[in-house]
XYZ file of C-alpha atoms in Angstrom:
444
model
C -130.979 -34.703 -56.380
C -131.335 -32.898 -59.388
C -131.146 -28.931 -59.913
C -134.992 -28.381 -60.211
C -135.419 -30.390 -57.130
C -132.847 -28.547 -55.396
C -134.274 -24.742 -56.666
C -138.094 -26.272 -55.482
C -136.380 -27.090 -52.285
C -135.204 -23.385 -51.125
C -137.688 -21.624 -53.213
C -141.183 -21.710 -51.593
C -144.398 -19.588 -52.660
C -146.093 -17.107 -50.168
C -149.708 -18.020 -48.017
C -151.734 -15.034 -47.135
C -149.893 -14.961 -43.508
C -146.177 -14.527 -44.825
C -147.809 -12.078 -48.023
C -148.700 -10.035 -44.929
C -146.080 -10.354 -42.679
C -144.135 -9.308 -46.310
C -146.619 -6.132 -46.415
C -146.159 -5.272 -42.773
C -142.708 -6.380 -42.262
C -141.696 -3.425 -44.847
C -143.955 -0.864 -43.437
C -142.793 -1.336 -40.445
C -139.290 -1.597 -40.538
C -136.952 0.999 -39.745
C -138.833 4.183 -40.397
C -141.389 3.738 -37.367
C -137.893 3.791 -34.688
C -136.190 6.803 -36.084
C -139.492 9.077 -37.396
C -141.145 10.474 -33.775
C -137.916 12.704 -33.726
C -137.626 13.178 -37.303
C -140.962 15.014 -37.787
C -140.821 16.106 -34.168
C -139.295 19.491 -34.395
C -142.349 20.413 -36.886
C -144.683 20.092 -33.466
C -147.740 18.035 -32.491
C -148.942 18.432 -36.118
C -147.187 15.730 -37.374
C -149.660 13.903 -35.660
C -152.512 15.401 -37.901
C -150.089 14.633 -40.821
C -150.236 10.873 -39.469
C -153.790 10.808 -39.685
C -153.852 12.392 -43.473
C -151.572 9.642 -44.432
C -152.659 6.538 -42.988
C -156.498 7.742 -45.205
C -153.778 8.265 -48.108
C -152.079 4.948 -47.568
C -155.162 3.017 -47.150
C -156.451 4.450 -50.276
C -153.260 3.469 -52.513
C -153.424 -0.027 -50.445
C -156.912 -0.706 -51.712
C -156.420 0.318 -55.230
C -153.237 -2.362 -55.149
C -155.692 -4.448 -54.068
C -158.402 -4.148 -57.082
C -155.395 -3.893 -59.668
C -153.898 -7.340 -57.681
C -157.266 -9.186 -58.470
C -156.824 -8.303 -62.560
C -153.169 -8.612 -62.870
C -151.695 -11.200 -60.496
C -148.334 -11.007 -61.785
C -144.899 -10.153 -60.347
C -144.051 -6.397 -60.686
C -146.956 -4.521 -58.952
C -146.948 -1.227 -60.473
C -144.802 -1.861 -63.376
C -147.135 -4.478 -64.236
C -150.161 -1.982 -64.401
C -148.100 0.883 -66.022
C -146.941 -0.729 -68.764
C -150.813 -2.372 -69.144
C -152.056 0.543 -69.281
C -150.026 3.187 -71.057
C -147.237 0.929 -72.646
C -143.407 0.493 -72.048
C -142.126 3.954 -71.696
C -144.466 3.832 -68.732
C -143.679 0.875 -67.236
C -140.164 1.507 -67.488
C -140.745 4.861 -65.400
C -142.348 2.795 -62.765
C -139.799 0.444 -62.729
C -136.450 2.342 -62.735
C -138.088 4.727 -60.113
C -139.589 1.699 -58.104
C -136.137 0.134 -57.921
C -134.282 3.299 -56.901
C -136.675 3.766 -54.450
C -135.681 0.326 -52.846
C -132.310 0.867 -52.784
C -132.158 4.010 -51.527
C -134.692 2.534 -48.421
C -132.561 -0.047 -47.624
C -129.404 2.687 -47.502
C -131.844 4.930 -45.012
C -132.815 1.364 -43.005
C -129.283 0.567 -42.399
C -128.523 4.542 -40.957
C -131.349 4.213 -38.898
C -130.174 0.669 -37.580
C -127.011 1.993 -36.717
C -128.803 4.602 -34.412
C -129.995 1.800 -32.578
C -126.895 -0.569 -32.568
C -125.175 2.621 -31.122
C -126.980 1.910 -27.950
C -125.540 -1.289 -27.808
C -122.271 -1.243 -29.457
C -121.313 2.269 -29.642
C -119.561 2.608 -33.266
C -120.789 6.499 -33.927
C -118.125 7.809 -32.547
C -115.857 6.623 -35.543
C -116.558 7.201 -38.555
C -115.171 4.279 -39.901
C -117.093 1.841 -37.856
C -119.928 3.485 -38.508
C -119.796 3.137 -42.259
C -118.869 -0.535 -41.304
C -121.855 -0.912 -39.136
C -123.790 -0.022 -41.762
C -122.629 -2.167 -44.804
C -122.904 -5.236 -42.353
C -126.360 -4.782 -41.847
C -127.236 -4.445 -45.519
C -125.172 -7.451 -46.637
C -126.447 -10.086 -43.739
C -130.338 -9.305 -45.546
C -128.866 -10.036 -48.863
C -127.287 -13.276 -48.058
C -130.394 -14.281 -46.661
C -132.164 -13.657 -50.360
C -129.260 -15.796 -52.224
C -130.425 -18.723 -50.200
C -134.033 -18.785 -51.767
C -137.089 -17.415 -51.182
C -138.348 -20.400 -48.130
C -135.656 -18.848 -46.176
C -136.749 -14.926 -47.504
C -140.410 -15.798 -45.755
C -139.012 -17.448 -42.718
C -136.711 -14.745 -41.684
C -139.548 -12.307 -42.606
C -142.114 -14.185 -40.733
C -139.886 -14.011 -37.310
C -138.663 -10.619 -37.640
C -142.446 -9.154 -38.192
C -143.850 -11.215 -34.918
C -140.339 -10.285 -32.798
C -140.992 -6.444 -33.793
C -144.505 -6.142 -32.015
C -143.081 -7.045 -29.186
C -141.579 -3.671 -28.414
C -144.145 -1.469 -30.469
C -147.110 -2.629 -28.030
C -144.804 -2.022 -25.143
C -144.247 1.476 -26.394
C -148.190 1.734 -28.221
C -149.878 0.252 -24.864
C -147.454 0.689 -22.304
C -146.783 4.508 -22.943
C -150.175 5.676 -22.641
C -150.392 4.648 -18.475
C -147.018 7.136 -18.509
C -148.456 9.941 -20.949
C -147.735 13.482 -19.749
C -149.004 15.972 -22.176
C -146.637 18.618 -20.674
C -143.841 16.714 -23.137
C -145.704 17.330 -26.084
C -144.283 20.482 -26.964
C -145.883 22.973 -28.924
C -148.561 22.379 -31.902
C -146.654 24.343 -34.402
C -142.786 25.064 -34.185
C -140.192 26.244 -36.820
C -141.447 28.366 -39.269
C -144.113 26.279 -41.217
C -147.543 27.454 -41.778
C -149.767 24.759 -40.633
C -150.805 23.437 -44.024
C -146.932 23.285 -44.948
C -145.569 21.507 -41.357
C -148.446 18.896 -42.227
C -147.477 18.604 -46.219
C -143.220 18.973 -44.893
C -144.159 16.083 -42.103
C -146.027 13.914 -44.153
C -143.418 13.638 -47.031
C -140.983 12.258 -44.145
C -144.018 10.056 -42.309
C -144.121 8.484 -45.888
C -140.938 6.116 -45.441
C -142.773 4.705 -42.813
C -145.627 3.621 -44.977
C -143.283 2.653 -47.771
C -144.411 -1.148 -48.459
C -147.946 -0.886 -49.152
C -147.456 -2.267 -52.801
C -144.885 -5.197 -50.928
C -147.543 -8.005 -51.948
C -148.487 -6.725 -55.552
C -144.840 -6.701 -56.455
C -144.291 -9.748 -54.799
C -147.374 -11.466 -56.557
C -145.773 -14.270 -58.816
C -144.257 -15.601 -55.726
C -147.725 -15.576 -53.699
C -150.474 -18.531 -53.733
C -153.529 -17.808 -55.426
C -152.693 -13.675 -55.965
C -155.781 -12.464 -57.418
C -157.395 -13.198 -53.932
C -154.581 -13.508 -51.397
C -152.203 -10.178 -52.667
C -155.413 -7.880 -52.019
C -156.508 -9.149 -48.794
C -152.599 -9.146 -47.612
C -152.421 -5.638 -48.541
C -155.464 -4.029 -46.946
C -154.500 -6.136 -43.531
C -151.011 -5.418 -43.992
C -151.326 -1.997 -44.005
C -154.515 -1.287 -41.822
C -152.199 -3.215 -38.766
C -149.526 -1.274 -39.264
C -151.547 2.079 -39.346
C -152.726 1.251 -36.197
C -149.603 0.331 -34.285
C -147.823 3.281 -35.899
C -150.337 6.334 -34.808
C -150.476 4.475 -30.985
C -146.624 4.229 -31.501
C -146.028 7.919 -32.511
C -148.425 9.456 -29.911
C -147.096 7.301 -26.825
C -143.674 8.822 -28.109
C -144.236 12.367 -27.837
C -146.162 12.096 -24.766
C -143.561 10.087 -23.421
C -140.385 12.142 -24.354
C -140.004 15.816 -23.610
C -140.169 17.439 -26.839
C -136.618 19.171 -27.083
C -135.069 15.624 -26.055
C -137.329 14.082 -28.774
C -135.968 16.527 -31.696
C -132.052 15.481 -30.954
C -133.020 11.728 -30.090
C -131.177 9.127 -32.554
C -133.331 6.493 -30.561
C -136.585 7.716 -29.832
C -138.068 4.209 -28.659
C -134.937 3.620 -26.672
C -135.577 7.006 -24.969
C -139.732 6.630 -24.290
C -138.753 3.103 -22.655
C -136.471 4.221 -20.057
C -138.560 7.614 -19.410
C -141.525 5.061 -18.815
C -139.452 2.713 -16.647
C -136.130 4.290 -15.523
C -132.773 3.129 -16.317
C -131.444 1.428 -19.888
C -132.342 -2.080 -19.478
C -135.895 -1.625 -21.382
C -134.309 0.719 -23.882
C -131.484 -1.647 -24.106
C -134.201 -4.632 -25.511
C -136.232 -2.182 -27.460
C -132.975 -1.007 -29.414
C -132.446 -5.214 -29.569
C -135.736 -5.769 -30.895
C -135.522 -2.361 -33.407
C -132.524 -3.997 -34.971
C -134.600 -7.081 -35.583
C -137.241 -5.313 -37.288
C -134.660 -3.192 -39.323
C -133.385 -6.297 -40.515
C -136.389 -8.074 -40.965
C -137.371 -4.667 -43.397
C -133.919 -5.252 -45.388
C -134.684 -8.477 -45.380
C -138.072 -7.877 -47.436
C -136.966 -5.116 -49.272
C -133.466 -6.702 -50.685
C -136.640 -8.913 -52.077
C -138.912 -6.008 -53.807
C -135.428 -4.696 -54.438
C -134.909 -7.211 -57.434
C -138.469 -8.146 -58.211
C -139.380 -5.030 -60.555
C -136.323 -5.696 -62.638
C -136.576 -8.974 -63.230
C -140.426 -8.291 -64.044
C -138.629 -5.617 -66.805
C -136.237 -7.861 -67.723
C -138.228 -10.259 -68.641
C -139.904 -7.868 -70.961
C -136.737 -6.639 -72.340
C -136.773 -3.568 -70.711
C -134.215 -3.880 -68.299
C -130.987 -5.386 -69.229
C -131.075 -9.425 -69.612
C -128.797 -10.200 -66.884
C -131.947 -8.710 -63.941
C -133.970 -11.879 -65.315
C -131.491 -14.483 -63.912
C -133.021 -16.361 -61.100
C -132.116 -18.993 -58.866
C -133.849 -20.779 -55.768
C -136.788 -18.224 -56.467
C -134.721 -15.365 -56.253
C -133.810 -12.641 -58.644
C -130.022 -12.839 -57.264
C -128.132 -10.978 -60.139
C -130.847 -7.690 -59.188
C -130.331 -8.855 -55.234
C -126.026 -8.155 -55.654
C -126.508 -5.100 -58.007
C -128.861 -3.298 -55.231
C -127.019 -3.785 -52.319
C -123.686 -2.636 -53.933
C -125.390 0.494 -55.043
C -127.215 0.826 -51.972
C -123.931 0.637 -49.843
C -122.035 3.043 -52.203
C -125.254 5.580 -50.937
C -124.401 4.734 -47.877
C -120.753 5.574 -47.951
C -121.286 8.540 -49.995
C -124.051 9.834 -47.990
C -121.837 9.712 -44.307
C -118.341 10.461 -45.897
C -120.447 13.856 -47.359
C -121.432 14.707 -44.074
C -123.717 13.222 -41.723
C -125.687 15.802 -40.907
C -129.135 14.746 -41.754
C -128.297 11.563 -43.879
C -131.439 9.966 -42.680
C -134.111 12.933 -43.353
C -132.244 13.215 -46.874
C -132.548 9.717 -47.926
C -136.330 9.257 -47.298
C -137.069 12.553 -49.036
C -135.269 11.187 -51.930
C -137.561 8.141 -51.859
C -140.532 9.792 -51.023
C -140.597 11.732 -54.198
C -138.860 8.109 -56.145
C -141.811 6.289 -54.664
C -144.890 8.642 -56.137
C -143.826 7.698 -59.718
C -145.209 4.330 -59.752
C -147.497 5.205 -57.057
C -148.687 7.886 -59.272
C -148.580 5.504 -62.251
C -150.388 2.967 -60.710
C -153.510 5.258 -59.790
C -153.549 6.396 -63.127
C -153.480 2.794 -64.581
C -156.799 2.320 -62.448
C -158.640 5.576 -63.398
C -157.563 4.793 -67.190
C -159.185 1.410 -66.863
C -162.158 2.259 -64.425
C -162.975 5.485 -67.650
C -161.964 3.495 -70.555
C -164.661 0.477 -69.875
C -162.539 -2.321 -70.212
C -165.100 -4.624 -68.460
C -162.362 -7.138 -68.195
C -159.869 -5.363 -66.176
C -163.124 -3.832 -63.847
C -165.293 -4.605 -61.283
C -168.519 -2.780 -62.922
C -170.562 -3.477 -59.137
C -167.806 -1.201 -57.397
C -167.239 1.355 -60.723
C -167.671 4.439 -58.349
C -166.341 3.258 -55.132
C -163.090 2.256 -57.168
C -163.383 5.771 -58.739
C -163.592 7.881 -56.047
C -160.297 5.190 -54.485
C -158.124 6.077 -57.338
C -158.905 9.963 -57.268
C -157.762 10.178 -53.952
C -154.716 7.746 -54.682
C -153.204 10.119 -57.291
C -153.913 13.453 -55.429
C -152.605 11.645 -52.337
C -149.070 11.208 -54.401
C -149.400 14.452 -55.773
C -149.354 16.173 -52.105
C -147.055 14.071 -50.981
C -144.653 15.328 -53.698
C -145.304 19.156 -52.755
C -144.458 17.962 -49.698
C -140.680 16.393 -50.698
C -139.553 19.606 -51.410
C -137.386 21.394 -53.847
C -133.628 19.369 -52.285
C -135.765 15.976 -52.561
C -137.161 16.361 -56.134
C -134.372 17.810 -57.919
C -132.395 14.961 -56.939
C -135.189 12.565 -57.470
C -135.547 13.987 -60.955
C -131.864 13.473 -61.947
C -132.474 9.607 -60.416
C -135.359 9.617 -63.116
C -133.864 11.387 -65.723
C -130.820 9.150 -65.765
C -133.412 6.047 -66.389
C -134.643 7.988 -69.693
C -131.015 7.165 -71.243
C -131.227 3.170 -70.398
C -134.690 3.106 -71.992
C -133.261 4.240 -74.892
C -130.456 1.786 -75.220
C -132.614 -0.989 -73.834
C -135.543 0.056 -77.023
C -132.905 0.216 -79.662
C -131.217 -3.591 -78.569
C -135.551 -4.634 -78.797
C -135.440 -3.126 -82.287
C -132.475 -4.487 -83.230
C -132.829 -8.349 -82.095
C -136.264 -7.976 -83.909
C -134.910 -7.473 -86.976
């Protein structure tokens, strides 16, 4: 068997069914199981921030969608950036893009080890907790080196075993709703208009994924029709499940159990039906999902490099590929990922979660901001060949509410979350630089 048969063998191209599973599996990974407490202690308003969000999300999944149909090429938002307003651009969508992936899959892995906890209980070393951690990073990354057939299987289980405990919870809690655990509308000391803009900058992980299929495109059948349609059902399912999710949870769950909870899903289960044998299988089937989302983003994780790469903006060594996979940009994340990890818990672990997702909330904007742009600059500038001139002002009005949607959502970060964002981002100004002076240089 020859090596091209053997690469054709374990690398396999994505149907509209696995593209969404690939859109849905990383929205609803981890962030769903861990958020109902994390945004709890700002009140029943998170629930309004929910709402704002899923509009928001939908908005930037649509406009994905139309730039998809133009651009069908692996990279998502790089892709349009650097279309649009040329490398410097792109690169900025890139770098951030790809921190933002790595620092999700070091805030999926905390949040799985909340839920192995009530399995295995390893949080009360430090040690194994830290070891719990890097295990459930690596297993997702092994699962990449073996090609991308075995990337869409694994993704394709994980996203159908996961709604099996979210109905439970979605359907299931509503019969046992008590509206005495809701707690109050407002508590701490937001304003209203600030608990919704604080809330929704941490309800954002959970929507983290909308762009899976765009960035994913080279490796999907037919893109220009199948990466839209993936994205808008992609993310309109998991909108759904997640607002029936959230709600069941606080009405479920007294409130001042809710705001200490490191399992929220465990907790609503064995409120709704006594004991810990449901909340045993729901912190089963949350590790699956987890899993299944660092499965799918160790993928996205090494796409937008190699898409760089290949334009020489990221160094060479991101383009190597084998059985489909971007593996040298697969190994580099999950080391760096895993270093987070360690530094984040051996810092203290007060928090870790809440501060990696702010991190990536504000990481994630950049392209997302980029992106919207991209589509405003080509919807104004009349490039008829990168338009649809029948849906000029729907598209318009899409994108306009894309890029203020990013801009809230990075008011909403908050001063921690963006200066630490901004010295990710900064640091990526320095590669450019070396990366534009080796183009220069092997030009002349």
């Amino acid at each position: 068997m020859t090596t091209q048969e053997v690469q054709s063998r374990h690398a396999r191209r994505f149907g509209l069914p696995i593209a969404t599973a690939l859109v849905m599996g990383n929205i609803i990974g981890g962030g769903i199981f861990l958020l109902p407490a994390s945004v709890a202690p700002f009140g029943t308003v998170s629930l309004v921030a929910f709402v704002v969000l899923t509009v928001g999300a939908i908005a930037l999944a649509l406009v994905f969608g139309r730039l998809a149909e133009k651009h069908p090429h692996t990279g998502g938002p790089y892709v349009y950036a650097r279309e649009a307003f040329g490398d410097f651009a792109g690169f900025l969508a890139a770098w951030s893009y790809w921190i933002t992936t790595w620092v999700s899959n070091a805030a999926l892995a905390v949040a799985a080890v909340g839920y192995l906890d009530v399995l295995i209980p390893v949080q009360d070393s430090l040690t194994a907790t830290i070891a719990a951690a890097l295990v459930l990073q690596w297993l997702p990354a092994f699962a990449n080196l073996a090609g991308t057939r075995y990337v869409g299987a694994v993704q394709l289980v994980a996203t159908v075993l996961k709604f099996l405990p979210l109905m439970l919870v979605a359907v299931g809690g509503l019969f046992f709703f008590d509206a005495d655990n809701l707690g109050p509308f407002q508590a701490g000391d937001h304003g209203v208009a600030g608990a919704v803009s604080a809330s929704a900058a941490i309800l954002l992980f959970s929507y983290l994924g909308v762009e899976s299929a765009a960035v994913s495109a080279g490796e999907v059948r037919d893109p220009a029709r199948n990466v839209g349609r993936a994205t808008i059902l992609g993310t309109a399912g998991a909108a759904a499940v997640y607002l029936l999710c959230t709600l069941s949870v606080f009405g479920t769950v007294p409130h001042d159990e809710l705001v200490g909870s490191t399992a929220p899903f465990t907790d609503a289960v064995d409120a709704m039906f006594g004991g810990t044998w449901g909340g045993a299988a729901v912190a089963c089937a949350a590790l699956v999902s987890m899993v299944g989302a660092l499965n799918g983003w160790t993928l996205l994780s090494a796409q937008t490099p190699y898409a760089a790469a290949r334009d020489g903006l990221f160094p060479k060594v991101f383009a190597t590929k084998r059985r489909g996979v971007p593996t040298v940009g697969v190994l580099v994340t999950v080391v760096l990922a895993s270093l987070l990890t360690v530094y984040n818990y051996t810092a203290g672990t007060e928090g870790v979660f809440e501060i990696l997702v702010l991190v990536t909330t504000f990481t994630a904007t950049v392209p997302y901001l980029l992106a919207s742009a991209a589509q405003i600059f080509f919807l104004v500038s009349g490039q008829t060949h990168r338009v649809n001139r029948g849906r000029l002002v729907r598209d318009s009005v899409l994108a306009v509410v894309a890029f203020a949607f990013s801009m809230w959502l990075v008011a909403g970060s908050g001063y921690a979350a963006v200066y630490q964002g901004v010295l990710f981002l900064f640091a990526g100004v320095l590669v450019y630089a070396w990366m534009s002076a080796r183009k220069i240089r092997a030009a002349d």
